[in-house]
Amino acid sequence: MPQSFPAISDQKQLQQWAITPNAGALTELAKGIWDCAMQTKQRPLVVLSTAGPLIGVRAALEQNRPKDLPSNIAFLPQVISFADWLDAAPGAWKFPKKQSDLERWLSVFVNLRKHKTLQAWFKAESEAGAWGLAQAVIDACDTLSELVVPQLQSELNALLDTHSLDAQAWLKRVELVLDQAIAKAYVGLSKKVVDEESAVLLTFWRYLTNVGDPVIRKHLAMAAHLQAVKENAENSHGTVRPFIWVQTADPKPVDQELIDRYLIDYAQFASVVRVNLDWQTVALWPEALCGQNAEGEIVIADASEQQQVEQNINSSRHDGWRLLAARRFEELAWVAAKSIESHLIAKRKNIALVAQDRLAARRARALLSRLGSSLRIRDETGWKLSTTRAAAAFDSFLELIRAPKEGPSASVLLEFLQNPYFDLAHSLQKSPEVCVGLIAQLEDILLASQAKSGWETFIAAIEKANGYTSAHGGSPNEQLIALIRFTKKLHLAWQSPLLQCSSAYSQLQINLQDAGMAQRLEKDAAGKQLLEVLKRFDLRGGLYNNLEMRLPEWLSLLKTVIEEASYEEAGKEAEATLSILPLSSTRLREFDAVVVVGCDEQQLPAFSEPPLFFSDALNRYLKTSTIAAQYIQQARDLSQLLVSCKRVDLIWQSKSKSGEPLRPSAWIQRLQVALKKEIPWEVVEAKLKPYEGQSQPIQTSVSIPDVDLSIPTTVSPSAYKALRDCPYRYYVSNLLGLRKAKDFEEGFDASLAGQTLHAILKNFFQALKTEEKKSHSSIHGGADARRQWMIDHLMKFSEKEFEKLIAGDARILGTLRDWQKQIPSFVKWQLDRESEGWRYHDAELPIGFTLEITDPNGVKQDIRIAGRADRFDIHQSDTGAAAVIDYKNQKIKKITQRAENILDDPQLLIYARGATENSTEARIPGRAVEQAEWVTLRADIKDEEKTIRVHPVENMSGVMAAFSEQVVNDLNDLWARKPMTAFAPDSVCQYCEARGICRKGMW
Ligand code: SF4
């Protein structure tokens, strides 16, 4: 039987009332509040201890409004949450300035620097860990303050009596009272604390506690309200509006004591009714009915209480309770999504998803997103801001500025430049048209040259690419260098060893403006919230304005604050609403259906992380929340949910990750046992419907090029090699033009180091030719002098060419040193070659030849087969002889293998034929290439006698004839669009980019 609302007396006594937290709870509460209004002829002030049921209470008041209300109480009673009520305290402007969370973290940081005793404790922590620990320290300090500050309440009340005095003087007095109280409490608490950890914490508490703490402000606000009601009572001769306190959740003992005392004090000036929840007819388990005793232990139910619980279970059993088991995680999320969908189909519009298993709830949410805008999803569990696209983009900027002074890695750079909030045109002050494709071009250059890190490396790679473009009649893209310079400027601004917090914030804002990110973030819902969070770092004019810290410390603070922030989705009108919330948020709220996901024995009940510093026993002493209290509260919340909501789906995963069976929560099992006698509560095994289909074994991939597919009329040596290796691969990569996205981990032949070696050798031999023309040069002083000149200059050229790369990435120094070890042996080989009559002639020459073929339509096609030869030599005494050389940054063994398959990789033959057929173009008029050689730049030099540096093409005329015949056949087949079959040895397939398309291994 519900209790009737008490008759309001003017006995200056706290009155108690209790409501039953079932489906009718809000109506009962609303009727009671109206009853109070009618009795007192006043508009009551209703304060709820938690904010969750606020809207529900207001709606219930509106629905239950009595007819014929006197005009002075016609307005709805004022309903407000405790937190809002504190904020609305009269004269709150005079209170000490509220410290933000960030300021409190910084206070931990400052105290750490000041006090040696505390430093040792934080030593082992990384920067991110240290800020996390700072948060835990602050929470623990608040817990200690919660215990101590209530003892100050009478002093605070007395201080507020005089708050009409000068605000500053008043504040000083508050500080003084607090200091005295802390000093006194510190002595008392120190005696109780034995371990070092708690002793350090107490020291922190002593240093950190100040009048801007939320606990102190809470007490000041309560005192201010009390003061106001007292003044009201005096001025209005006792007709003050009644105060109704609704205890929506079990309070911590320390809060219980505080509010009990406060309500008694308040009752001296106004009618006060405290509303509790009565679990008598709602509790489904004894612990929910009996609660805990004064010692914090769970009370054991007696026989009559057991009977009461049984009665509650039997009378509240709904057909709408469903117990669903899913075997795997994915099934769990799928079942949750399906349950919600079934409620929506049944036209239920207000649905709750209780996220006992947060991951499964997130996954279910993702599955539900296909329902589109007709379902509004409100995530009350706190969607982290850090998981949004805006935060990821901002993070890419932070990664850029935290890079070492040489510069970031190419992936970090590209990640930043490719973030959707970076405004390239704005950054370069150019029109958007100029910037089209710029970042993709930069990525291509960095990938192709394997420029992995460092500003100088990036610039060198771009200059090389630009140089190549101009040499081939293209126009170099100057914006690429401008882009690197712009990003480098952003990075350099952060390179000082110590940052001042306030100037770091200004710098950050300038950077975000310059990169156009601030403007774009402003236009995005999550971006806007992110900018708001960043504003907290504006410490100008505050206590920590001049605080200095290292960049990694500041960055990890920034990241920790963003990590703590929640993203609030903008509400939009929709046909139905799904609220994702924790179990505690379902208290006194009404839903058409509730789905609880994660009801297994491991996740229900779920306990909050224990405070870092306090044992359960110490928690009890500090009168804060204990495991037992949380257990009881959850039993009550679940009872309330099951009793008051008609449709509840309880879903659990019946197999753990390791395949072990998982049972439903003990509460559910106990309900099953209790219900067995009456109507058994069956578990429904969720089964995913398998999709049926006939599979057909895949055959070897073959493709016939479509008639509309154009075939290139130029073929590079590498493209021809691809065609020889595997026609299907050629089809995918050269005809369809499909490319795999590359990253920097993959090795390339054309690495920046390899290209650099080629450039060094070209420059060196050109310099040698020039030097030879100088009649007085030391180079003419005999074989030894020539050798020395060559070694010295090759060393010098190498140092110079590698210098920039090493500035960008010091690891490249190893490559330089390896190469320098090769130089004497390389020079020896060159001198030996010269003694045979060969002389360096030219390098890096584009060269090729043209074939005429007739396609199936009878149309003649000129196909150009061409590439770039590394080097040509000519013979001094044989005026008709020339040689082509290809440098390879590979071991000789690899080159020997290559030579065995020369017809499949005929690069040197292409150059030889090209140069012979077009000797003028090759700048060797009148000569024919008779010799072709591969030269290794990584020869084994351990034993000079055994060093092999060169591998010649053997039987040159024979292979050349075979190649000439083969290439015509291959091109004829290609232009005839014959089927292109996938075949290649595994050694080729291993690195093939088209493997995912040809499905090698499946056939
Ligand atoms: S994986 Fe092998 S068979 Fe398939 S396309 Fe590549 S090279 Fe050819």
Coordinates of C-alpha atoms in Angstrom, one line a residue, residues 292-533:
Q292 CA 23.2 -2.6 4.7
N293 CA 23.6 -2.0 8.5
A294 CA 25.5 0.7 10.3
E295 CA 28.8 -1.2 9.9
G296 CA 28.3 -1.3 6.1
E297 CA 27.5 -5.0 6.0
I298 CA 24.6 -6.5 4.0
V299 CA 21.7 -7.4 6.3
I300 CA 20.6 -11.0 6.2
A301 CA 16.9 -11.3 5.5
D302 CA 14.7 -13.0 8.1
A303 CA 11.9 -15.4 7.2
S304 CA 9.2 -12.7 6.7
E305 CA 11.5 -10.7 4.5
Q306 CA 12.3 -13.8 2.4
Q307 CA 8.6 -14.4 2.0
Q308 CA 8.1 -10.8 1.0
V309 CA 10.7 -11.1 -1.7
E310 CA 9.1 -14.3 -3.0
Q311 CA 5.7 -12.6 -3.1
N312 CA 7.3 -9.6 -5.0
I313 CA 8.8 -12.0 -7.6
N314 CA 5.6 -13.8 -8.2
S315 CA 3.5 -10.7 -8.4
S316 CA 5.9 -8.8 -10.7
R317 CA 6.6 -11.6 -13.2
H318 CA 5.8 -10.1 -16.7
D319 CA 5.5 -12.0 -19.9
G320 CA 7.6 -9.2 -21.2
W321 CA 10.8 -10.4 -19.5
R322 CA 12.9 -12.2 -22.0
L323 CA 16.1 -14.0 -21.4
L324 CA 18.3 -14.3 -24.5
A325 CA 21.6 -16.1 -24.8
A326 CA 24.1 -15.4 -27.5
R327 CA 27.3 -17.4 -28.0
R328 CA 29.7 -14.9 -29.4
F329 CA 30.3 -11.2 -29.1
E330 CA 29.1 -10.4 -32.6
E331 CA 25.9 -12.5 -31.9
L332 CA 25.4 -10.6 -28.7
A333 CA 25.4 -7.2 -30.4
W334 CA 23.3 -8.6 -33.2
V335 CA 20.7 -10.0 -30.8
A336 CA 20.6 -6.6 -29.0
A337 CA 20.1 -4.8 -32.3
K338 CA 17.4 -7.3 -33.4
S339 CA 15.5 -6.9 -30.0
I340 CA 15.5 -3.2 -30.4
E341 CA 14.3 -3.5 -34.0
S342 CA 11.5 -5.8 -32.9
H343 CA 10.4 -3.1 -30.3
L344 CA 10.5 -0.5 -33.0
I345 CA 8.4 -2.6 -35.3
A346 CA 5.8 -3.0 -32.5
K347 CA 5.7 0.9 -32.5
R348 CA 7.5 1.4 -29.2
K349 CA 9.0 4.8 -29.4
N350 CA 11.0 5.3 -26.2
I351 CA 13.5 2.5 -25.8
A352 CA 16.5 2.1 -23.5
L353 CA 19.7 0.1 -24.1
V354 CA 21.4 -0.6 -20.8
A355 CA 25.1 -0.9 -21.5
Q356 CA 26.4 -3.4 -19.0
D357 CA 28.7 -4.5 -21.8
R358 CA 29.8 -1.2 -23.3
L359 CA 31.5 -2.7 -26.3
A360 CA 28.5 -4.8 -27.2
A361 CA 26.3 -1.7 -26.8
R362 CA 28.6 0.3 -29.1
R363 CA 28.5 -2.5 -31.7
A364 CA 24.7 -2.8 -31.5
R365 CA 24.6 1.0 -32.0
A366 CA 26.7 0.6 -35.1
L367 CA 24.3 -2.1 -36.4
L368 CA 21.3 0.1 -35.8
S369 CA 22.8 3.1 -37.6
R370 CA 21.4 1.6 -40.8
L371 CA 17.9 2.5 -39.6
G372 CA 18.9 6.1 -40.5
S373 CA 17.4 9.3 -39.1
S374 CA 14.1 7.7 -38.1
L375 CA 15.8 6.5 -34.9
R376 CA 17.4 9.0 -32.7
I377 CA 20.2 7.6 -30.6
R378 CA 21.2 9.3 -27.4
D379 CA 24.3 7.9 -25.8
E380 CA 24.2 8.8 -22.1
T381 CA 27.2 6.6 -21.3
G382 CA 29.4 9.3 -22.5
W383 CA 30.7 9.0 -26.1
K384 CA 34.3 10.0 -25.8
L385 CA 35.2 13.1 -27.7
S386 CA 38.6 11.5 -28.5
T387 CA 36.8 8.9 -30.7
T388 CA 35.5 11.5 -33.1
R389 CA 37.0 12.4 -36.5
A390 CA 37.7 15.9 -35.3
A391 CA 39.8 14.7 -32.4
A392 CA 41.7 12.3 -34.6
A393 CA 42.5 15.2 -36.9
F394 CA 43.7 17.3 -34.0
D395 CA 45.7 14.4 -32.8
S396 CA 47.5 14.3 -36.1
F397 CA 48.5 17.9 -35.5
L398 CA 49.8 17.1 -32.0
E399 CA 51.8 14.2 -33.5
L400 CA 53.4 16.6 -35.9
I401 CA 54.5 19.1 -33.3
R402 CA 55.8 16.4 -31.0
A403 CA 58.2 15.1 -33.7
P404 CA 62.0 15.3 -33.0
K405 CA 63.7 18.5 -34.2
E406 CA 64.9 16.9 -37.4
G407 CA 61.3 16.5 -38.5
P408 CA 58.4 14.0 -38.4
S409 CA 58.2 10.7 -40.1
A410 CA 56.6 10.7 -43.5
S411 CA 53.5 8.9 -42.2
V412 CA 53.0 11.5 -39.4
L413 CA 53.4 14.3 -42.0
L414 CA 51.0 12.7 -44.4
E415 CA 48.5 11.9 -41.6
F416 CA 48.4 15.6 -40.7
L417 CA 48.2 16.9 -44.3
Q418 CA 45.5 14.4 -45.2
N419 CA 43.3 15.2 -42.2
P420 CA 40.0 16.6 -43.5
Y421 CA 40.2 19.7 -41.4
F422 CA 43.5 20.9 -42.8
D423 CA 42.8 23.6 -45.4
L424 CA 45.6 23.4 -47.9
A425 CA 44.6 26.4 -50.0
H426 CA 44.3 28.6 -46.9
S427 CA 47.6 27.4 -45.6
L428 CA 49.5 28.2 -48.8
Q429 CA 47.4 31.3 -49.5
K430 CA 46.7 29.9 -53.0
S431 CA 43.5 29.2 -54.9
P432 CA 42.0 25.7 -54.4
E433 CA 42.6 24.9 -58.1
V434 CA 46.4 25.3 -57.6
C435 CA 46.3 22.8 -54.8
V436 CA 44.4 20.0 -56.5
G437 CA 46.3 16.7 -56.1
L438 CA 49.2 18.3 -54.3
I439 CA 49.2 16.1 -51.3
A440 CA 48.7 13.0 -53.4
Q441 CA 51.7 14.1 -55.5
L442 CA 53.8 14.6 -52.3
E443 CA 52.8 11.2 -51.1
D444 CA 53.9 9.6 -54.4
I445 CA 57.2 11.4 -54.2
L446 CA 57.9 10.4 -50.6
L447 CA 56.9 6.8 -51.3
A448 CA 58.8 6.4 -54.5
S449 CA 61.9 7.8 -52.9
Q450 CA 61.3 6.1 -49.6
A451 CA 61.9 9.4 -47.8
K452 CA 60.9 8.1 -44.4
S453 CA 61.6 11.0 -42.1
G454 CA 63.1 14.5 -41.6
W455 CA 62.5 17.9 -43.2
E456 CA 65.8 17.8 -45.2
T457 CA 65.0 14.3 -46.6
F458 CA 61.6 15.5 -47.7
I459 CA 63.0 18.6 -49.4
A460 CA 65.7 16.5 -51.0
A461 CA 63.2 14.0 -52.4
I462 CA 61.0 16.8 -53.8
E463 CA 64.0 18.6 -55.3
K464 CA 65.0 15.4 -57.0
A465 CA 61.5 14.8 -58.3
N466 CA 61.3 18.4 -59.5
G467 CA 64.7 18.1 -61.1
Y468 CA 63.6 15.0 -63.0
T469 CA 60.4 16.6 -64.1
S470 CA 62.2 19.7 -65.5
A471 CA 64.8 17.4 -67.2
H472 CA 61.9 15.7 -69.0
G473 CA 60.1 18.8 -70.2
G474 CA 57.6 19.0 -67.4
S475 CA 57.1 21.9 -65.0
P476 CA 58.2 21.3 -61.4
N477 CA 55.7 21.9 -58.7
E478 CA 57.0 24.7 -56.5
Q479 CA 54.0 24.3 -54.2
L480 CA 55.4 21.1 -52.9
I481 CA 58.4 22.8 -51.3
A482 CA 56.1 25.6 -50.1
L483 CA 53.9 23.0 -48.4
I484 CA 56.9 21.4 -46.6
R485 CA 58.1 24.8 -45.5
F486 CA 54.7 25.7 -44.1
T487 CA 54.5 22.5 -42.1
K488 CA 58.1 22.9 -41.0
K489 CA 57.2 26.3 -39.7
L490 CA 54.4 24.9 -37.6
H491 CA 56.7 22.3 -36.2
L492 CA 59.6 24.6 -35.4
A493 CA 57.4 26.9 -33.4
W494 CA 57.3 24.2 -30.7
Q495 CA 60.9 23.3 -30.4
S496 CA 61.9 25.3 -27.2
P497 CA 62.8 23.1 -24.2
L498 CA 60.2 24.7 -21.9
L499 CA 56.8 26.0 -22.8
Q500 CA 54.9 28.6 -20.9
C501 CA 51.3 27.3 -20.6
S502 CA 49.6 30.5 -21.6
S503 CA 51.9 31.2 -24.7
A504 CA 51.5 27.5 -25.7
Y505 CA 47.8 28.0 -25.9
S506 CA 48.2 31.2 -28.0
Q507 CA 50.6 29.3 -30.2
L508 CA 48.2 26.5 -30.6
Q509 CA 45.4 28.9 -31.7
I510 CA 47.7 30.6 -34.2
N511 CA 48.7 27.3 -35.7
L512 CA 45.1 26.1 -36.0
Q513 CA 44.1 29.4 -37.6
D514 CA 47.1 29.3 -40.0
A515 CA 46.3 25.7 -41.1
G516 CA 42.6 26.6 -41.5
M517 CA 41.7 23.9 -39.0
A518 CA 40.1 26.2 -36.5
Q519 CA 37.7 27.5 -39.2
R520 CA 36.8 24.0 -40.3
L521 CA 36.5 22.6 -36.8
E522 CA 34.1 25.4 -36.0
K523 CA 31.7 24.2 -38.7
D524 CA 31.6 20.6 -37.3
A525 CA 29.6 19.5 -34.3
A526 CA 32.4 17.5 -32.7
G527 CA 35.0 20.1 -33.9
K528 CA 33.1 22.8 -32.1
Q529 CA 33.1 20.9 -28.8
L530 CA 36.8 20.1 -29.3
L531 CA 37.6 23.9 -29.6
E532 CA 35.5 24.5 -26.5
V533 CA 37.6 21.9 -24.6

